[in-house]
Amino acid sequence: MFFHGTSRVNEKGHLEIGGVDTVELAEMYGTPLYIYDVALIRARARAFKEAFRRHGVRAQVAYASKAFSSIAIVQLAAEEGLSLDVVSGGELYTAIAAGFPSERIHFHGNNKSRDELEMALKHGVGCIVADNFYELELIEQLAVPSGRAVPVLLRVTPGVEAHTHDYILTGQEDSKFGFDLNNGQADEAFRRVMGSPAFQLLGVHCHIGSQIFETAGFVLAAQKVFTKMAEWNKEHGFVPSVINLGGGFGIRYTEEDDPIPVSAYVDCIVEEVKKQAEAHRLPLPEIWIEPGRSLVGDAGTTIYTIGSRKDVPNVRTYIAVDGGMSDNIRPALYGAKYEAVIANRVLGERTETVSIAGKCCESGDMLIWDLALPEAKPGDYLAVFCTGAYGYSMANNYNRLPRPAVVFVENGDAQLVVKRETYEDLIQHDLPFKAKVRK
Ligand SMILES: Cc1ncc(COP(=O)(O)O)c(C=O)c1O
Ligand SMILES: N[C@@H](CCCC[NH3+])C(=O)O
């Protein structure tokens, strides 16, 4: 059975997570419903931190909140001693509202606006990951009058091609993110930052992509980034205090995925950074990473109610659920694959193969193709596993579907942490049209 964390089958034959019956949750909060296994998120956070601790190096593990941002998850990240990666005014606002320590917030993004940068500086975020020359210009304009130097990392594209889906590759040269490491852009950004009192350069950031299963890309990225920082050290006496190698560590969505433990990624990163620091006779910088998916991905499960069924004789059977690409766009966007069970009959014999359709008016709104299930009836609950990252955070109101509720479960306790949207919520920003009367 494809279970993660505290998921198990209880004596009623129902899926239980965090000691709570998911069928009871579906009945209490309605569906679609996102359920997060808090113990699993804690375990992943601790595994990352423990891996660094074993090496005795200074490190920060920043939760990439784009994977799932809400007050509750940010508070949990703070409780677990994580730092926080935010990529917009909205994620920053959420972090501040949750009381997250601003000195542990890292502000990302390839087109930060003046307002967003102003907000970040006002709250004294720990660092701005500067992406481009326009942004350096904006930071300078905002920082110089204040007389304070802004801590920055320069985001570079190292020219490393990780093996993952094209849409989630970020480290290759032809990318919208960061300063190119190989064509002189990163050097120009370095000179720009070092020559201005507006900046305090901490070091370099790179992120090579997402859902990566191999360590080779991280090692290569560490080598390339370090070689550049060593060059800057030789020529300009710069001593980096931070190297940030981003996130991207893969998780197991289906039986086809075979990820390595999070500690294995940390081991290879730390070993390479140590090797590079020694080779270049530089002090070991603090090592930062920013995992999103690997902290929350397999801790999330979505519960849907099964509704209509359509048989296309000799071709396939479609089973439709009460959500779809509006609460999980990943299958439509990336062809992402998931595993699922019937939450109220987990151990039922899997006698038919069906395809799970969403309820949006798009043929591409399919959640899972060719899934073996016990015969599904209207009113059964379908539990789709591993939806914790880039599920709720990419949810939308297509077809004016209200976004689902989110519940955290731990030790037999369930807590609603995001309310379900209502129809009133959907029209709250709409204004009536008043036609001008022509004379
Ligand atoms: C700059 C940056 N950091 C961190 C992440 C988090 O990646 P993941 O969720 O794959 O760990 C991303 C997303 O890919 C990113 O773009
Ligand atoms: N949203 C993507 C990951 C993008 C990561 C952000 N750089 C996914 O669901 O796989």
XYZ file of C-alpha atoms and ligand atoms in Angstrom:
465
model
C 0.000 0.000 0.000
C 1.294 3.449 -0.942
C 1.318 5.213 2.418
C 3.424 8.065 3.817
C 4.120 9.306 7.338
C 1.376 8.465 9.819
C -1.143 7.282 7.169
C -2.696 3.894 7.933
C -5.924 1.942 7.626
C -8.058 2.009 10.789
C -10.382 -0.651 12.183
C -13.257 0.703 10.034
C -11.183 0.193 6.893
C -10.864 3.985 6.514
C -7.750 5.968 5.726
C -6.410 7.541 8.894
C -3.781 10.295 9.006
C -2.253 11.752 12.151
C -4.534 9.522 14.215
C -7.645 11.072 12.619
C -10.186 9.304 10.401
C -10.144 11.086 7.019
C -13.751 10.072 6.317
C -14.839 11.911 9.470
C -12.793 14.921 8.335
C -14.455 14.856 4.909
C -17.856 14.754 6.560
C -17.020 17.535 8.986
C -15.237 19.953 6.620
C -16.579 18.931 3.208
C -14.572 18.111 0.093
C -12.273 18.725 -1.692
C -10.218 18.858 1.469
C -6.473 19.195 1.933
C -5.138 17.269 4.947
C -1.555 17.778 6.189
C 0.284 15.266 8.359
C 2.106 17.616 10.752
C 4.315 14.879 12.219
C 5.671 14.110 8.747
C 6.502 17.782 8.076
C 8.292 17.948 11.422
C 10.189 14.728 10.630
C 11.374 16.077 7.276
C 12.439 19.417 8.783
C 14.354 17.618 11.514
C 15.987 15.250 9.015
C 17.392 18.207 7.049
C 18.597 20.003 10.169
C 20.046 16.850 11.719
C 21.957 16.062 8.516
C 23.722 19.449 8.708
C 24.270 19.085 12.465
C 26.065 15.753 11.924
C 28.574 17.532 9.698
C 29.074 20.236 12.328
C 28.627 23.048 9.798
C 26.682 26.295 10.086
C 23.567 26.058 7.961
C 20.094 27.403 7.341
C 17.243 25.299 5.991
C 14.721 27.730 4.510
C 11.242 26.429 3.756
C 10.317 27.539 0.218
C 6.837 28.750 1.049
C 5.727 28.819 -2.603
C 5.118 25.078 -2.091
C 2.319 25.924 0.363
C 1.951 29.259 2.100
C -0.484 29.923 4.930
C -0.249 31.347 8.429
C -0.251 27.880 9.997
C 2.493 26.344 7.861
C 4.683 29.403 8.356
C 4.174 29.107 12.119
C 5.080 25.430 11.954
C 8.238 26.293 9.992
C 9.156 28.840 12.680
C 8.507 26.293 15.432
C 10.839 23.819 13.701
C 13.607 26.413 13.498
C 13.490 26.730 9.718
C 14.195 29.910 7.780
C 11.702 31.017 5.135
C 11.990 31.667 1.405
C 9.320 34.053 0.099
C 8.895 35.137 -3.519
C 6.293 37.875 -3.430
C 4.724 40.599 -1.341
C 1.889 38.163 -0.618
C 4.145 35.435 0.749
C 6.096 38.032 2.711
C 2.870 39.502 4.121
C 1.759 35.999 5.181
C 5.102 35.410 6.910
C 4.953 38.708 8.776
C 1.302 38.142 9.738
C 2.300 34.719 11.093
C 4.958 36.366 13.267
C 7.871 34.727 11.444
C 11.217 36.228 12.554
C 12.062 38.614 9.710
C 15.816 38.094 10.015
C 15.245 34.494 8.891
C 13.246 35.493 5.797
C 14.954 35.317 2.381
C 13.240 37.333 -0.328
C 13.308 35.827 -3.846
C 11.767 36.597 -7.223
C 12.763 37.554 -10.747
C 10.678 40.726 -10.877
C 10.334 42.162 -7.405
C 8.486 45.459 -7.547
C 9.566 48.663 -5.822
C 6.669 48.228 -3.374
C 7.657 44.661 -2.563
C 11.285 45.643 -2.010
C 10.204 48.562 0.167
C 8.113 46.199 2.258
C 11.017 43.743 2.582
C 13.387 46.508 3.691
C 10.840 47.948 6.118
C 10.541 44.569 7.814
C 14.305 44.015 7.789
C 14.323 40.663 6.008
C 17.471 38.601 6.515
C 18.481 38.782 2.908
C 17.333 39.713 -0.561
C 18.266 37.257 -3.269
C 19.033 39.736 -6.047
C 18.084 38.396 -9.458
C 18.835 41.089 -12.056
C 20.290 44.553 -12.726
C 16.933 46.345 -12.578
C 16.443 44.994 -9.078
C 19.919 46.123 -7.982
C 19.006 49.588 -9.219
C 15.749 49.573 -7.217
C 17.413 48.307 -4.038
C 20.054 51.001 -4.355
C 17.466 53.744 -4.780
C 15.616 52.546 -1.696
C 18.601 51.747 0.502
C 20.976 54.655 -0.061
C 18.755 57.288 1.629
C 18.329 54.990 4.654
C 22.115 54.707 5.048
C 21.791 50.980 5.708
C 23.488 48.289 3.643
C 21.059 45.599 2.473
C 22.246 41.988 2.898
C 22.081 40.345 -0.521
C 22.895 37.108 -2.261
C 23.439 37.215 -6.011
C 21.307 34.622 -7.775
C 23.247 33.033 -10.605
C 22.350 30.589 -13.350
C 25.259 28.187 -13.294
C 24.590 26.425 -16.622
C 23.701 23.132 -14.955
C 20.969 21.063 -16.578
C 19.169 18.992 -13.954
C 17.113 16.043 -15.160
C 13.519 17.041 -14.550
C 10.480 18.479 -16.352
C 11.395 21.385 -18.692
C 8.967 23.757 -16.968
C 10.663 23.351 -13.599
C 14.268 23.575 -14.781
C 15.959 26.750 -13.595
C 19.735 26.334 -13.644
C 20.291 26.212 -17.410
C 21.726 29.230 -19.255
C 18.538 29.964 -21.193
C 16.483 30.785 -18.099
C 14.589 33.836 -16.909
C 16.233 33.604 -13.481
C 19.454 35.103 -12.208
C 22.766 36.438 -13.498
C 24.567 34.198 -15.950
C 27.658 32.768 -14.337
C 29.488 32.110 -17.561
C 29.054 35.183 -19.746
C 30.326 37.957 -17.465
C 26.902 39.013 -16.097
C 27.576 37.638 -12.617
C 30.947 39.453 -12.549
C 29.280 42.696 -13.551
C 26.667 42.253 -10.810
C 29.454 41.524 -8.318
C 31.310 44.736 -9.216
C 28.079 46.696 -9.060
C 27.213 45.388 -5.586
C 30.732 45.729 -4.176
C 31.013 49.264 -5.485
C 27.917 50.548 -3.702
C 27.280 51.305 -0.026
C 23.708 50.078 -0.547
C 24.710 46.412 -0.415
C 26.294 43.936 1.919
C 27.146 40.939 -0.270
C 26.764 37.678 1.660
C 27.508 35.318 -1.191
C 25.880 33.511 -4.102
C 22.622 31.629 -4.631
C 21.676 29.108 -7.261
C 18.722 26.776 -7.726
C 18.951 24.218 -10.499
C 15.362 22.957 -10.654
C 12.746 20.916 -8.848
C 11.871 17.230 -8.284
C 15.507 16.174 -8.821
C 16.596 12.663 -7.805
C 20.328 12.831 -8.471
C 23.049 14.550 -6.509
C 25.360 15.252 -9.463
C 23.659 18.536 -10.393
C 24.037 19.930 -6.866
C 27.707 18.952 -6.759
C 28.377 20.577 -10.121
C 26.485 23.718 -9.098
C 28.488 23.938 -5.848
C 31.734 23.611 -7.823
C 30.792 26.295 -10.318
C 29.531 28.755 -7.719
C 32.556 28.225 -5.507
C 34.989 28.610 -8.368
C 33.431 31.994 -9.150
C 33.499 33.117 -5.510
C 37.147 32.034 -5.262
C 37.916 34.111 -8.362
C 36.292 37.142 -6.713
C 38.316 36.403 -3.591
C 41.605 36.389 -5.527
C 40.849 39.484 -7.546
C 38.947 41.589 -5.031
C 39.529 40.033 -1.619
C 35.846 39.086 -1.281
C 35.190 36.473 1.426
C 31.795 34.805 1.020
C 29.884 34.163 4.219
C 27.027 32.223 2.591
C 26.528 29.756 -0.259
C 22.884 28.921 -1.045
C 22.257 25.909 -3.267
C 18.464 26.232 -3.447
C 15.914 23.436 -3.223
C 14.665 20.876 -5.677
C 15.010 17.583 -3.790
C 12.691 14.976 -5.285
C 9.907 13.039 -3.565
C 7.978 9.839 -4.272
C 4.642 10.582 -5.941
C 4.179 7.068 -7.334
C 5.881 3.695 -7.255
C 7.916 4.868 -10.271
C 9.757 7.494 -8.209
C 12.812 6.438 -6.267
C 14.126 9.360 -4.220
C 17.195 9.255 -1.988
C 16.838 10.320 1.677
C 17.101 14.063 2.345
C 20.291 13.439 4.320
C 21.960 12.123 1.148
C 21.439 15.468 -0.611
C 22.793 17.330 2.406
C 25.807 15.010 2.665
C 26.853 15.567 -0.931
C 26.325 19.325 -0.732
C 28.294 19.712 2.509
C 31.106 17.460 1.333
C 31.493 19.384 -1.916
C 31.367 22.808 -0.275
C 33.988 21.696 2.273
C 36.178 20.337 -0.514
C 35.894 23.562 -2.488
C 36.585 25.779 0.519
C 39.723 23.802 1.318
C 40.893 23.738 -2.301
C 40.498 27.498 -2.585
C 41.784 28.188 0.940
C 38.631 30.028 1.927
C 36.803 29.840 5.247
C 33.793 27.515 5.119
C 30.735 29.682 4.416
C 27.361 29.062 6.014
C 25.461 26.602 3.781
C 21.846 27.452 2.988
C 19.287 25.328 1.200
C 15.614 26.027 0.483
C 13.489 22.902 0.093
C 9.768 23.227 -0.540
C 8.383 20.012 -2.006
C 10.544 17.704 0.139
C 9.278 19.342 3.354
C 5.539 19.316 2.663
C 4.854 17.314 -0.518
C 4.137 13.838 0.805
C 2.576 15.242 3.990
C -0.441 16.458 1.986
C -3.440 14.343 0.930
C -6.520 15.601 -0.909
C -9.909 14.044 -0.236
C -12.562 14.326 -2.949
C -16.118 13.056 -3.192
C -16.743 10.787 -6.138
C -19.705 11.752 -8.330
C -20.501 10.854 -11.912
C -19.212 7.966 -13.980
C -18.978 7.646 -17.745
C -18.140 4.479 -19.632
C -16.657 4.693 -23.101
C -17.174 1.046 -24.114
C -13.945 -0.832 -24.768
C -11.916 2.333 -24.127
C -12.102 3.563 -20.550
C -14.273 4.518 -17.586
C -14.183 8.070 -16.297
C -14.942 8.697 -12.624
C -15.415 12.367 -11.765
C -14.577 14.062 -8.467
C -15.733 17.377 -6.989
C -12.442 19.207 -7.649
C -9.708 18.955 -10.254
C -7.314 21.350 -11.955
C -8.702 24.154 -9.784
C -7.207 22.577 -6.633
C -4.382 20.602 -8.276
C -3.149 21.873 -11.614
C 0.000 19.727 -11.664
C -1.368 16.851 -13.795
C -2.627 19.327 -16.422
C 0.521 21.466 -16.289
C 3.283 18.874 -16.025
C 1.602 15.533 -16.668
C 2.249 14.859 -12.963
C 1.238 11.428 -11.663
C -0.396 10.510 -8.347
C -1.546 7.469 -6.382
C -4.992 7.268 -4.785
C -7.274 5.031 -2.740
C -10.924 5.050 -1.759
C -10.652 6.533 1.725
C -13.775 4.810 3.058
C -12.820 1.366 1.666
C -9.048 1.356 1.488
C -8.676 -2.413 1.532
C -11.465 -3.152 -0.972
C -10.368 -5.403 -3.796
C -9.182 -3.330 -6.753
C -11.464 -4.805 -9.366
C -11.599 -2.045 -11.965
C -9.308 0.369 -13.749
C -10.704 3.885 -14.054
C -9.484 7.381 -14.939
C -10.140 10.179 -12.466
C -11.571 13.327 -14.026
C -11.932 16.747 -12.453
C -15.099 18.805 -12.742
C -13.648 21.727 -14.719
C -14.753 22.371 -18.286
C -11.467 21.279 -19.856
C -10.707 17.921 -21.425
C -7.240 18.249 -19.902
C -8.729 18.323 -16.410
C -7.748 14.746 -15.584
C -6.192 13.973 -12.199
C -5.138 10.334 -12.679
C -5.200 8.060 -15.714
C -5.781 4.312 -15.410
C -6.000 3.822 -11.673
C -6.890 0.431 -10.184
C -9.671 0.873 -7.602
C -12.428 -1.080 -5.877
C -15.703 -0.376 -7.682
C -16.312 3.298 -6.908
C -19.795 4.569 -6.118
C -21.101 8.134 -5.940
C -20.486 9.435 -2.432
C -17.273 7.433 -1.939
C -14.245 9.464 -0.932
C -11.109 9.419 -3.065
C -7.833 10.188 -1.266
C -5.065 11.423 -3.559
C -1.644 11.203 -1.910
C 1.344 13.545 -2.044
C -0.523 16.743 -2.906
C 1.122 18.877 -0.195
C 3.446 20.877 -2.459
C 2.245 23.138 -5.276
C -1.310 21.873 -4.849
C -3.186 24.356 -2.687
C -0.579 27.034 -3.482
C -1.389 26.792 -7.202
C -5.134 26.430 -6.652
C -7.377 28.807 -8.532
C -11.024 29.677 -9.038
C -11.412 28.420 -12.596
C -15.106 27.834 -13.313
C -15.676 29.799 -10.109
C -14.928 26.809 -7.934
C -14.246 27.884 -4.344
C -10.805 26.849 -3.099
C -10.800 23.917 -0.615
C -10.312 23.997 3.142
C -7.024 22.865 4.693
C -6.786 20.823 7.891
C -3.677 19.970 9.933
C -3.729 16.656 11.790
C -1.375 15.487 14.529
C -1.649 13.014 17.412
C -5.349 12.402 16.955
C -6.166 16.095 16.726
C -7.502 17.987 13.690
C -7.325 21.741 13.223
C -8.847 23.776 10.430
C -6.036 26.083 9.223
C -7.528 27.481 6.007
C -11.279 27.932 5.658
C -13.078 26.757 2.540
C -13.907 29.642 0.217
C -17.589 30.469 -0.076
C -19.578 31.719 -3.051
C -19.665 35.122 -1.318
C -15.840 35.063 -1.234
C -15.848 34.468 -4.965
C -17.723 37.673 -5.743
C -16.369 39.830 -2.957
C -14.180 41.934 -5.278
C -16.706 42.126 -8.119
C -18.366 45.474 -8.730
C -21.584 46.070 -10.644
C -21.341 47.488 -14.145
C -23.059 50.828 -14.546
C -23.612 51.580 -18.189
C -23.128 55.259 -19.062
C -26.259 56.696 -20.610
C -25.431 58.242 -23.993
C -26.890 61.608 -24.672
C 14.648 29.692 -6.002
C 13.917 28.487 -5.543
N 14.201 27.971 -4.347
C 13.539 26.893 -3.860
C 12.563 26.275 -4.595
C 11.883 25.094 -3.994
O 12.006 23.987 -4.785
P 11.469 22.576 -4.312
O 10.060 22.746 -3.913
O 11.625 21.730 -5.505
O 12.327 22.131 -3.182
C 12.247 26.764 -5.861
C 11.269 26.092 -6.712
O 11.659 25.297 -7.563
C 12.937 27.909 -6.339
O 12.638 28.418 -7.528
N 5.199 24.222 -9.252
C 6.185 23.241 -9.627
C 7.502 23.509 -9.019
C 8.000 24.858 -9.338
C 9.018 25.209 -8.403
C 9.214 26.679 -8.310
N 10.471 27.118 -8.864
C 5.677 21.851 -9.341
O 4.578 21.681 -8.956
O 6.359 20.891 -9.534
